[in-house]
CSV table of C-alpha atoms in Angstrom, one decimal:
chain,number,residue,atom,x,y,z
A,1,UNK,CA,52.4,-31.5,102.2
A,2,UNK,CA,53.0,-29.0,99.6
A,3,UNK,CA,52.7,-31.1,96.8
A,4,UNK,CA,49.6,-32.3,98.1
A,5,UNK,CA,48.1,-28.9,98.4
A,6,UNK,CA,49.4,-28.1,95.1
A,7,UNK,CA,47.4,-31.0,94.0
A,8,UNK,CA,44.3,-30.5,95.4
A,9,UNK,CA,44.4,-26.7,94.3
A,10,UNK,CA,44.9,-28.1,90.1
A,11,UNK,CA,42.3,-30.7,90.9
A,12,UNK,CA,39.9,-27.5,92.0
A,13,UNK,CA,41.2,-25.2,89.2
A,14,UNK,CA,40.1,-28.4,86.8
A,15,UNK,CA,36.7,-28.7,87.9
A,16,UNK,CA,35.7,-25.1,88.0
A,17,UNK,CA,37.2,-25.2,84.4
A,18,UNK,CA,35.2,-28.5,83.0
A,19,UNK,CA,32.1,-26.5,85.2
A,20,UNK,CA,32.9,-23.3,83.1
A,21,UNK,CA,32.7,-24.9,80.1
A,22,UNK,CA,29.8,-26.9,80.5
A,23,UNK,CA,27.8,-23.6,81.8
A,24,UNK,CA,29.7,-22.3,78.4
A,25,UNK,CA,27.9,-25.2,76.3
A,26,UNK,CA,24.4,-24.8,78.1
A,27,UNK,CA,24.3,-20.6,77.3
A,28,UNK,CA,25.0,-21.7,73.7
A,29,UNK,CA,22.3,-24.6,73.3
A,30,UNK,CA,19.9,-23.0,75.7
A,31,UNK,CA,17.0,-23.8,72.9
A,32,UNK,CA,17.8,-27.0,72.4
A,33,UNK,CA,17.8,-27.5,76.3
A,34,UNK,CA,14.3,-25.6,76.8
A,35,UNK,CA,12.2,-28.1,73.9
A,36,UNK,CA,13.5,-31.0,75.2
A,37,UNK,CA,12.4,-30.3,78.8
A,38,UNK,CA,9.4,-28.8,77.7
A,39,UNK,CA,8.7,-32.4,76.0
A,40,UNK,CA,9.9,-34.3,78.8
A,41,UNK,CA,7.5,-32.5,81.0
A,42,UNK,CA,4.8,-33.1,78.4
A,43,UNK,CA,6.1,-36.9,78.5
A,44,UNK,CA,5.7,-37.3,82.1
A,45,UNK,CA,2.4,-35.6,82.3
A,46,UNK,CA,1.1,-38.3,79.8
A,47,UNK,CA,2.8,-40.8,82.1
A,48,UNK,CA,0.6,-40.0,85.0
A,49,UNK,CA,-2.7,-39.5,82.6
A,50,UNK,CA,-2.0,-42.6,81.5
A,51,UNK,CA,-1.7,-44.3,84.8
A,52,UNK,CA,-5.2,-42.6,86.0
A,53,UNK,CA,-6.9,-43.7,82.4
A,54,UNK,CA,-5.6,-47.4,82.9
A,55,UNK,CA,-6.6,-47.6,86.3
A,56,UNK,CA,-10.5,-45.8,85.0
A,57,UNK,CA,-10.6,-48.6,82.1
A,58,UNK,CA,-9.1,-51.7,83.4
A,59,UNK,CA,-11.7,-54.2,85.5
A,60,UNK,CA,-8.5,-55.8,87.2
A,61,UNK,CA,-9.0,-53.4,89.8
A,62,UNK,CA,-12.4,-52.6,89.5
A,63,UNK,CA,-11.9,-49.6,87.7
A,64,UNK,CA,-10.2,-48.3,90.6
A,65,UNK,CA,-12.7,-49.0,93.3
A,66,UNK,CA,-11.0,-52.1,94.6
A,67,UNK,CA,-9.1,-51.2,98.1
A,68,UNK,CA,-5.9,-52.9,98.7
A,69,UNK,CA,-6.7,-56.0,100.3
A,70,UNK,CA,-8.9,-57.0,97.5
A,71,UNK,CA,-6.0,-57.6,95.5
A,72,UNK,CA,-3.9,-61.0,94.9
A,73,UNK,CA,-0.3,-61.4,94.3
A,74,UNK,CA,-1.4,-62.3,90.6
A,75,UNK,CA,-3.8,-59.6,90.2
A,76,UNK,CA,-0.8,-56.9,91.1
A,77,UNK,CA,1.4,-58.6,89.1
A,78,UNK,CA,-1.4,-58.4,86.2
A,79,UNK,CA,-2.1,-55.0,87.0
A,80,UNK,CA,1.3,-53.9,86.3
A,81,UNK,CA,2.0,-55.7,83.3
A,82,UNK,CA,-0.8,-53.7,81.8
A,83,UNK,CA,0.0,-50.4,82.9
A,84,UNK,CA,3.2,-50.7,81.8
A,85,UNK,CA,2.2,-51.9,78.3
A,86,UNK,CA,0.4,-49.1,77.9
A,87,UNK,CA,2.9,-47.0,79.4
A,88,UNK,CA,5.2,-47.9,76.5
A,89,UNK,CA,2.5,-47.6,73.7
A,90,UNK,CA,1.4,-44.4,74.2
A,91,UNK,CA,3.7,-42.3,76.1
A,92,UNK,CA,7.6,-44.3,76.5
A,93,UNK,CA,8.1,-45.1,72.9
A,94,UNK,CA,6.5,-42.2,71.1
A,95,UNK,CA,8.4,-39.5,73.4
A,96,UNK,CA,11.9,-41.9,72.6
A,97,UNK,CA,10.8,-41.5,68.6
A,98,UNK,CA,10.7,-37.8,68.4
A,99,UNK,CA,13.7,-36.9,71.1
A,100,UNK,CA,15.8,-39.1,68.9
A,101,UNK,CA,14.9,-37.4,66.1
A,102,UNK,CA,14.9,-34.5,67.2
A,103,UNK,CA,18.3,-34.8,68.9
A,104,UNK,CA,19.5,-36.1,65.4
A,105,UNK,CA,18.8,-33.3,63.5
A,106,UNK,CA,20.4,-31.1,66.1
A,107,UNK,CA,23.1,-32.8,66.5
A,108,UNK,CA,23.8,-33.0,62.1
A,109,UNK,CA,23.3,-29.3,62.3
A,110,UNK,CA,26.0,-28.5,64.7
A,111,UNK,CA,29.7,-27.7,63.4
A,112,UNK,CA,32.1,-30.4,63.7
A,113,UNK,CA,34.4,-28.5,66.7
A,114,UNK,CA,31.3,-28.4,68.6
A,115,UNK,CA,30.5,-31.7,68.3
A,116,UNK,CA,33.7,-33.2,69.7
A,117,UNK,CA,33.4,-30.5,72.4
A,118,UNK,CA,30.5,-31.3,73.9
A,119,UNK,CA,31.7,-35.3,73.3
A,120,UNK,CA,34.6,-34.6,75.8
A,121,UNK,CA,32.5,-32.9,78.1
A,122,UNK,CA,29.9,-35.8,78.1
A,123,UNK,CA,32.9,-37.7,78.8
A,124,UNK,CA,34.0,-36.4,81.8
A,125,UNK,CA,30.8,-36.0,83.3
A,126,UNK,CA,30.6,-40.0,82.6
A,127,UNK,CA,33.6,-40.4,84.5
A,128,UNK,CA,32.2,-38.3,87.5
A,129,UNK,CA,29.0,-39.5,87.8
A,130,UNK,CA,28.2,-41.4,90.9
A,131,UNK,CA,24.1,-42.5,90.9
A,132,UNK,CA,22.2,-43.0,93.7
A,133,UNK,CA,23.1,-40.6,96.4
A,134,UNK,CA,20.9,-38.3,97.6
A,135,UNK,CA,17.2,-40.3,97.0
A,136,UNK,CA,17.4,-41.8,100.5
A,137,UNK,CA,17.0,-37.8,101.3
A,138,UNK,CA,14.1,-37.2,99.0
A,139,UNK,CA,12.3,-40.3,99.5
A,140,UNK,CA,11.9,-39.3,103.4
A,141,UNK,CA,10.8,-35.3,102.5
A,142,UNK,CA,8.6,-37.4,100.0
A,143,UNK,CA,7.2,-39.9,102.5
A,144,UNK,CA,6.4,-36.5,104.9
A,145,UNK,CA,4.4,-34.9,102.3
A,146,UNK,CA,2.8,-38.1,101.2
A,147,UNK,CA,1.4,-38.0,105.4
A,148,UNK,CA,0.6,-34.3,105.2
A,149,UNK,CA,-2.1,-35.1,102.8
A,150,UNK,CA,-3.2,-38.1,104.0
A,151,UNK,CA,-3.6,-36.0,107.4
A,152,UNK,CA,-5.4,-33.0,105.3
A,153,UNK,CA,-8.3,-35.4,103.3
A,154,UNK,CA,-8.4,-36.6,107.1
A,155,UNK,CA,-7.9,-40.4,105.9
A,156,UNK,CA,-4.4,-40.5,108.7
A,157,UNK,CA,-6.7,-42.8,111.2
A,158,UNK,CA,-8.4,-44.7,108.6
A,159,UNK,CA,-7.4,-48.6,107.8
A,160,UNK,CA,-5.6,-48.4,104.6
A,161,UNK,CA,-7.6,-51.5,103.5
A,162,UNK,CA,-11.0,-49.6,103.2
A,163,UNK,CA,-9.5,-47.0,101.4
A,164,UNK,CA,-9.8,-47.3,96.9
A,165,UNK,CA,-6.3,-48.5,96.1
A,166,UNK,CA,-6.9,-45.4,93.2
A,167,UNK,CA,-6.7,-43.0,96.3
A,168,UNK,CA,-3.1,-44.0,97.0
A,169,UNK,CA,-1.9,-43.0,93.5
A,170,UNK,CA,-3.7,-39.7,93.6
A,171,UNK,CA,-1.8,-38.6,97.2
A,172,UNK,CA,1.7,-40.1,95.4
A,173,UNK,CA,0.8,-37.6,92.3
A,174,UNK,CA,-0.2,-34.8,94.8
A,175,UNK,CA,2.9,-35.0,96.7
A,176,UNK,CA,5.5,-34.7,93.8
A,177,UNK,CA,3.2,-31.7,92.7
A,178,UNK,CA,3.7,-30.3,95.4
A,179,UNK,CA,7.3,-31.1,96.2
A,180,UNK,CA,8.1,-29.6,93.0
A,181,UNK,CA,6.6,-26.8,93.2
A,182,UNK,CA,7.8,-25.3,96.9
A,183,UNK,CA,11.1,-27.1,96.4
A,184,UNK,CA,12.2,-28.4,92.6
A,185,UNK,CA,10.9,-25.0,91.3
A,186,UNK,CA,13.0,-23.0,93.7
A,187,UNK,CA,16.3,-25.2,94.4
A,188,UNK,CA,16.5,-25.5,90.1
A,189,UNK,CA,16.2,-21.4,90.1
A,190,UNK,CA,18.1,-20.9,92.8
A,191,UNK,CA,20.8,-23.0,91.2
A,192,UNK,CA,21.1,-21.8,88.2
A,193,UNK,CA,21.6,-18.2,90.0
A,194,UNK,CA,24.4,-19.3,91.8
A,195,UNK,CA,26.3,-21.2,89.0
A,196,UNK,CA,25.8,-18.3,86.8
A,197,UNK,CA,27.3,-15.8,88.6
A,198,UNK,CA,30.0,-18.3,89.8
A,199,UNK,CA,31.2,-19.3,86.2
A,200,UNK,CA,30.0,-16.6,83.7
């Protein structure tokens, strides 16, 4: 029993360390770390422009006036195909273009110790990382919001086959608005309170 609690108590000293150190590592790059959200935020924007601006331009859809049960199997199938084309033209591959450059010349610009410190850190976390908990959660709170409008523009009793299929996007958009801005904004704050004054 001893050995055990001895065990678990290094396994907890060696995570608050490797979380130390990776607070340590954000402090340091904090500029780095503020451009490339700020362009990933730009990026995703675009994403959502883009969807509304294929949807306006395309006639597979009827420039979005077609409602859901106008569409085939092939015309969704269609549909998609094009979006995502133009997905990858205009917003996926350019945003990929200048991060990667952009991390580049960061990256040739670091020191050599810092490098190979933030390499075993990315290490670790790789180890650690377990993907797909947690979005059962957010898809539900999603899902809620996603009815709260729906309820609001007073469409809840309507047949969702009269409706424009456009309309369905829009609420989707609205809702992770929303979300993030009465929960994303304040959990991420919040957060980063909490682990700074835990591990600086």
């Amino acid at each position: 029993m001893t050995e055990e609690n001895n065990f678990t108590e290094e396994e907890n000293i060696t995570e608050e360390q490797e979380i130390r150190n990776v607070m340590s590592a954000l402090i340091k790059h904090w500029k780095i770390g503020i451009v490339f959200i700020i362009l990933i935020s730009i990026a995703v924007v675009g994403l959502f422009l883009t969807l509304f601006w294929v949807i306006e331009i395309n006639t597979l859809g009827g420039n979005g006036t077609w409602t859901i049960g106008d569409f085939s199997l092939a015309d969704i199938i269609g549909f998609f195909l094009i979006l995502l084309g133009w997905e990858l033209l205009i917003v996926v591959l350019p945003t990929i273009a200048v991060l990667g450059s952009l991390f580049g010349l960061w990256w040739r610009s670091l020191p050599q110790d810092e490098k190979d410190e933030l390499r075993n850190l990315d290490d670790k976390d790789k180890k650690k990382t377990h993907y797909g908990k947690g979005t059962g959660g957010f898809n539900f709170i999603l899902f809620i919001a996603i009815i709260i409008i729906v309820y609001i523009d007073g469409n809840l009793f309507t047949a969702i086959g009269t409706i424009p299929y456009v309309y369905w996007f829009q609420v989707c958009v609205e809702a992770l608005f929303w979300l993030f801005i009465f929960v994303g904004l304040p959990a991420l704050i919040l957060g980063l309170i909490y682990l700074k004054k835990k591990y600086t």
